[in-house]
Structure formats: structure tokens, C-alpha cells
GROMACS .gro file of N, CA and C in nm:
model
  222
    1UNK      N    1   0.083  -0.120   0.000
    1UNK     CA    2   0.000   0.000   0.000
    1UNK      C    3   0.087   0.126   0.000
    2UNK      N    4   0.146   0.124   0.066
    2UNK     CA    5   0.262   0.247   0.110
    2UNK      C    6   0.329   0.285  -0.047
    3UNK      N    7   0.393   0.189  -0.071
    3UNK     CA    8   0.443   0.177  -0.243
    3UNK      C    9   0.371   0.281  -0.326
    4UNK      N   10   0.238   0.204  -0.349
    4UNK     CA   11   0.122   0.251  -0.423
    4UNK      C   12   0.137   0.405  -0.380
    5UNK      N   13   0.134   0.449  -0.254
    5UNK     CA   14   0.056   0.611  -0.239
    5UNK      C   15   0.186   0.683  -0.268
    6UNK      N   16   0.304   0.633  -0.232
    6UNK     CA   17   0.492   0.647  -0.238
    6UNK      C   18   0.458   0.739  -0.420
    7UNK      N   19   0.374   0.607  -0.506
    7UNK     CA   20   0.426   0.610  -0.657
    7UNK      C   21   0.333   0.717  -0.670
    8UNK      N   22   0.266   0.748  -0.623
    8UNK     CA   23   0.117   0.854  -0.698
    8UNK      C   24   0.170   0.974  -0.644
    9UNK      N   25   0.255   1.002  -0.522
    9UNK     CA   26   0.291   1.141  -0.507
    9UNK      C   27   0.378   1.172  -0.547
   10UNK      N   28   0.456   1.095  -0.615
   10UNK     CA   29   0.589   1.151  -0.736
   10UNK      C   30   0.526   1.133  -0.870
   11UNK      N   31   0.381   1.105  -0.896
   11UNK     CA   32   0.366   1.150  -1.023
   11UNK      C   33   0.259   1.297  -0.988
   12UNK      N   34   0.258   1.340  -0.934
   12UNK     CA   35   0.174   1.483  -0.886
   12UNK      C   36   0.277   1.542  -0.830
   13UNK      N   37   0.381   1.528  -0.762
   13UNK     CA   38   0.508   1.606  -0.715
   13UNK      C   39   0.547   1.705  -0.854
   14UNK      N   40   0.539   1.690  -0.934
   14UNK     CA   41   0.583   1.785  -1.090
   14UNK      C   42   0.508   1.890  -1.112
   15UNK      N   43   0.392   1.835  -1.076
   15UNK     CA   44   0.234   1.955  -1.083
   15UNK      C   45   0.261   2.064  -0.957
   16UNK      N   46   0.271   2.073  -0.827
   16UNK     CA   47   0.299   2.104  -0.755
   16UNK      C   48   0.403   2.191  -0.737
   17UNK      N   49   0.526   2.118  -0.801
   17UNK     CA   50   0.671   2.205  -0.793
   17UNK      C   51   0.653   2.321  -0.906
   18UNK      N   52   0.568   2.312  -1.019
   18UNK     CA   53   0.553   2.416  -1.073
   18UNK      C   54   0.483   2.579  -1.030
   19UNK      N   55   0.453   2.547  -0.917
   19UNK     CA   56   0.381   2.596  -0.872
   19UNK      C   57   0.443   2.673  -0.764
   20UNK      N   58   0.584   2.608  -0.708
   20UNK     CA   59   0.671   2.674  -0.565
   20UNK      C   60   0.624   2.561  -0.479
   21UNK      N   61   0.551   2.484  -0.491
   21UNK     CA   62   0.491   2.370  -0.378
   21UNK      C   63   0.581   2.218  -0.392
   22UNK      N   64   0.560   2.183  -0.303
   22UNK     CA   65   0.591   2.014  -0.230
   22UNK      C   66   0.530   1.939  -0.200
   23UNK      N   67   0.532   1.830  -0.165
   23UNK     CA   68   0.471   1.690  -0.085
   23UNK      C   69   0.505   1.626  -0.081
   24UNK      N   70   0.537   1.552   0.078
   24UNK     CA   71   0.605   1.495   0.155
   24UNK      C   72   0.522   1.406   0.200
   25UNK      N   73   0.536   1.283   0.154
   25UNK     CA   74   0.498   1.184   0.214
   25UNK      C   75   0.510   1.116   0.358
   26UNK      N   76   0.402   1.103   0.468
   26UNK     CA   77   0.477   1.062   0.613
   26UNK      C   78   0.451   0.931   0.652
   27UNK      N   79   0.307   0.900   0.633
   27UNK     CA   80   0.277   0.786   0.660
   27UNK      C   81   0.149   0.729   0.617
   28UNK      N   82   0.126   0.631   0.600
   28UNK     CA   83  -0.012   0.538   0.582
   28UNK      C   84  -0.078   0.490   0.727
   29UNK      N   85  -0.193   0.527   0.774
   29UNK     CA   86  -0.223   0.437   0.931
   29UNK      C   87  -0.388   0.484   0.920
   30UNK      N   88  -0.476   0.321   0.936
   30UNK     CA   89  -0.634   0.372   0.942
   30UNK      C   90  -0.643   0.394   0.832
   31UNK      N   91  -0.662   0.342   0.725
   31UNK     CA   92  -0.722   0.421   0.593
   31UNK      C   93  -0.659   0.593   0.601
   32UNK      N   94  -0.566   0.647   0.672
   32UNK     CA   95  -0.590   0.778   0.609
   32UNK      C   96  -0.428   0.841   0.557
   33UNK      N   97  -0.383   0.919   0.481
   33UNK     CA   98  -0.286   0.895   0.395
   33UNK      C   99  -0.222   1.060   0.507
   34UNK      N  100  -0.145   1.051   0.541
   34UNK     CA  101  -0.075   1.170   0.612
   34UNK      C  102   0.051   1.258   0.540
   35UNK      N  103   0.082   1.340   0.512
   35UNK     CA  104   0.159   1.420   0.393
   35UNK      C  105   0.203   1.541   0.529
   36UNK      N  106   0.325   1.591   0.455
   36UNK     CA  107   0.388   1.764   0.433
   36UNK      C  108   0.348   1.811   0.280
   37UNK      N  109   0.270   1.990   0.345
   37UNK     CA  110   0.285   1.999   0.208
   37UNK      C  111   0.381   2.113   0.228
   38UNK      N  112   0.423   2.170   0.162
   38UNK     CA  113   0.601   2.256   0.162
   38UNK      C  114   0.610   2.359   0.071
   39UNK      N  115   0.700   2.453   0.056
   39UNK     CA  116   0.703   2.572  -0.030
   39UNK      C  117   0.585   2.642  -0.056
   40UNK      N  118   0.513   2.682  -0.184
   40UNK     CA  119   0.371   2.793  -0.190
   40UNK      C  120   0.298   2.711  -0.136
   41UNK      N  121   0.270   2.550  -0.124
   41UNK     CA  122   0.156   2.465  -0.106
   41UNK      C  123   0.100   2.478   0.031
   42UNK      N  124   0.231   2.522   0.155
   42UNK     CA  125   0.221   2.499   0.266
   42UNK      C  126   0.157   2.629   0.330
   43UNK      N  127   0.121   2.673   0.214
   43UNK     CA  128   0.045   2.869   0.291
   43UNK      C  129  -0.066   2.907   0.195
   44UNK      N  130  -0.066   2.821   0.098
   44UNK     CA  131  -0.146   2.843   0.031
   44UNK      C  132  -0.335   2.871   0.051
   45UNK      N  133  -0.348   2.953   0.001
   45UNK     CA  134  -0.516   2.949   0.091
   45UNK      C  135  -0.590   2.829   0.038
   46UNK      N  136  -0.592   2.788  -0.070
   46UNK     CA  137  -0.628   2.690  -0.160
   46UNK      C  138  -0.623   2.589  -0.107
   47UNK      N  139  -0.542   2.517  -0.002
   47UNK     CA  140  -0.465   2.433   0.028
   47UNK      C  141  -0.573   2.289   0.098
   48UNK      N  142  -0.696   2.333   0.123
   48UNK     CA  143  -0.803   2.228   0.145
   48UNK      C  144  -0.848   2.224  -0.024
   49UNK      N  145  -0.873   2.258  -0.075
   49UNK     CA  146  -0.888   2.235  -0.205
   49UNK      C  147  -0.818   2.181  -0.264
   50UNK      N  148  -0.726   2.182  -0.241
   50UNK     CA  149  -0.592   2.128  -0.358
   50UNK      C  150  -0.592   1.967  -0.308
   51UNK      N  151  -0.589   1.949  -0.124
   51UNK     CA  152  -0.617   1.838  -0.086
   51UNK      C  153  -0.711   1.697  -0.089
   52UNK      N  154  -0.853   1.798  -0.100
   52UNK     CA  155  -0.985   1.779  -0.076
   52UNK      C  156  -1.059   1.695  -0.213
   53UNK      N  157  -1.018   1.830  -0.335
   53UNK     CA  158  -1.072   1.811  -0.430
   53UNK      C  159  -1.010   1.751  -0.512
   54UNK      N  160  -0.900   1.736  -0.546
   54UNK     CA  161  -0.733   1.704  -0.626
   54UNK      C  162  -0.687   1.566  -0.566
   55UNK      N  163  -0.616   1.559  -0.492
   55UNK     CA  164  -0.535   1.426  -0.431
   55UNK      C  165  -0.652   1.366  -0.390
   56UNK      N  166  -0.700   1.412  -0.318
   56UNK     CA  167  -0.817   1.244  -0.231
   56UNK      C  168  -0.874   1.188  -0.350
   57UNK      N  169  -0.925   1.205  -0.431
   57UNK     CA  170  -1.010   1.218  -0.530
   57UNK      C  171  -0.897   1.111  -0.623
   58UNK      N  172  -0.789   1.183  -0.669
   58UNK     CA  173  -0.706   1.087  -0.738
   58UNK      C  174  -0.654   0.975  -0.676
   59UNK      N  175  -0.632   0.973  -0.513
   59UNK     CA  176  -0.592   0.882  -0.442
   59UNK      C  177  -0.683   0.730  -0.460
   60UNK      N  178  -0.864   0.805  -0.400
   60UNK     CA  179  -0.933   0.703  -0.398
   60UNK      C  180  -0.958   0.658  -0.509
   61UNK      N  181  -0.952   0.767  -0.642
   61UNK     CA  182  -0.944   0.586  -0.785
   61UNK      C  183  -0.809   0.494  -0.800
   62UNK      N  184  -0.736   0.529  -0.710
   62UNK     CA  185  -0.691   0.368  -0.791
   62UNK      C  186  -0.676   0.317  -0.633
   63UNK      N  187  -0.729   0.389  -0.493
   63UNK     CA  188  -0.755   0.294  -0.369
   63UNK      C  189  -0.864   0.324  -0.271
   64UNK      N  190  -0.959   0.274  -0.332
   64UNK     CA  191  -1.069   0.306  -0.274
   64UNK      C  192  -1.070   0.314  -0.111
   65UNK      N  193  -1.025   0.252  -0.027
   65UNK     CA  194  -1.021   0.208   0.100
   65UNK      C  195  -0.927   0.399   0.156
   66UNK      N  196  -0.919   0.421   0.088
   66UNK     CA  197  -0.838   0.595   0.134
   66UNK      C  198  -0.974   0.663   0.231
   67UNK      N  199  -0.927   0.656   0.324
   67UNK     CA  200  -1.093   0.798   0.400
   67UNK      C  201  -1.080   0.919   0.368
   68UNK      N  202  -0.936   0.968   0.418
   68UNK     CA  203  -0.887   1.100   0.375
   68UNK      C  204  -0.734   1.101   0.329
   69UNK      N  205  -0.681   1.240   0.325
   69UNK     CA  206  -0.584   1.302   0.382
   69UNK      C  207  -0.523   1.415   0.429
   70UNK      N  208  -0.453   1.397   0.562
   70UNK     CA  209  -0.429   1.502   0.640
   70UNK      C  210  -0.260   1.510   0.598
   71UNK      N  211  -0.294   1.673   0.624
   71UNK     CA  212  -0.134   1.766   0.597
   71UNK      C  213  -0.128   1.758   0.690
   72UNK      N  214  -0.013   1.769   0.745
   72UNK     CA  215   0.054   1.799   0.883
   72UNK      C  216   0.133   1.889   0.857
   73UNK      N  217   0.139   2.063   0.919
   73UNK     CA  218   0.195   2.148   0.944
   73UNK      C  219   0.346   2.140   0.950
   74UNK      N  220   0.369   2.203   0.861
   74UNK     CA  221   0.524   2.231   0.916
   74UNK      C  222   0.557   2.321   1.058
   0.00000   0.00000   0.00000
């Protein structure tokens, strides 16, 4: 599982860095996927959106069993 979420945030890590942003992968635990997000991403006002609507969304098609995911503050 870890692998899987490992491979999907280095193919969205490119989208992001264009942007001044990051994501940092921390951990998998409970269905819920835990991240850093870093550079513009990490102040960004957008930044439940980008999460919410963007990653969960791409996360849960190819793993349904995802509940959420939480940023954790730098």
C-alpha cells in the first residue's frame, strides 16, 4: 500500500513544484494517507482544495479504502 501512495505522489510532485509547492509523504495508518505539504503549497489558501478536491479524489481511484488526507503542518 505504502508503495502505491509512495508512486502517486511523485507522479503529482511535478504539478505542484511548478507551482513553488511540495509533498512529503509521512505515513499510511487507518485508511488515512498523512503528507507535508512545503514551499507555496504549505500557505497556500487553496490548500483544502488542492487536498480535498485534487489528491483524495485521485488517491481514492486507484484505492478506494483511502478515507482521507491530512497535511501535517510544518
Amino acid at each position: 500500500m505504502e508503495e502505491k501512495i509512495k508512486e502517486m505522489i511523485e507522479q503529482i510532485r511535478p504539478y505542484l513544484n511548478m507551482d513553488g509547492g511540495d509533498v512529503e509523504y509521512v505515513k499510511y495508518e487507518d485508511n488515512y494517507v498523512y503528507i507535508k505539504l512545503s514551499g507555496n503549497c504549505a500557505n497556500c489558501l487553496i490548500q483544502d482544495s488542492t487536498i480535498n478536491d485534487g489528491l483524495l479524489i485521485m488517491f481514492q481511484e486507484q484505492i478506494p479504502e483511502i478515507k482521507g488526507i491530512i497535511n501535517i503542518p510544518l
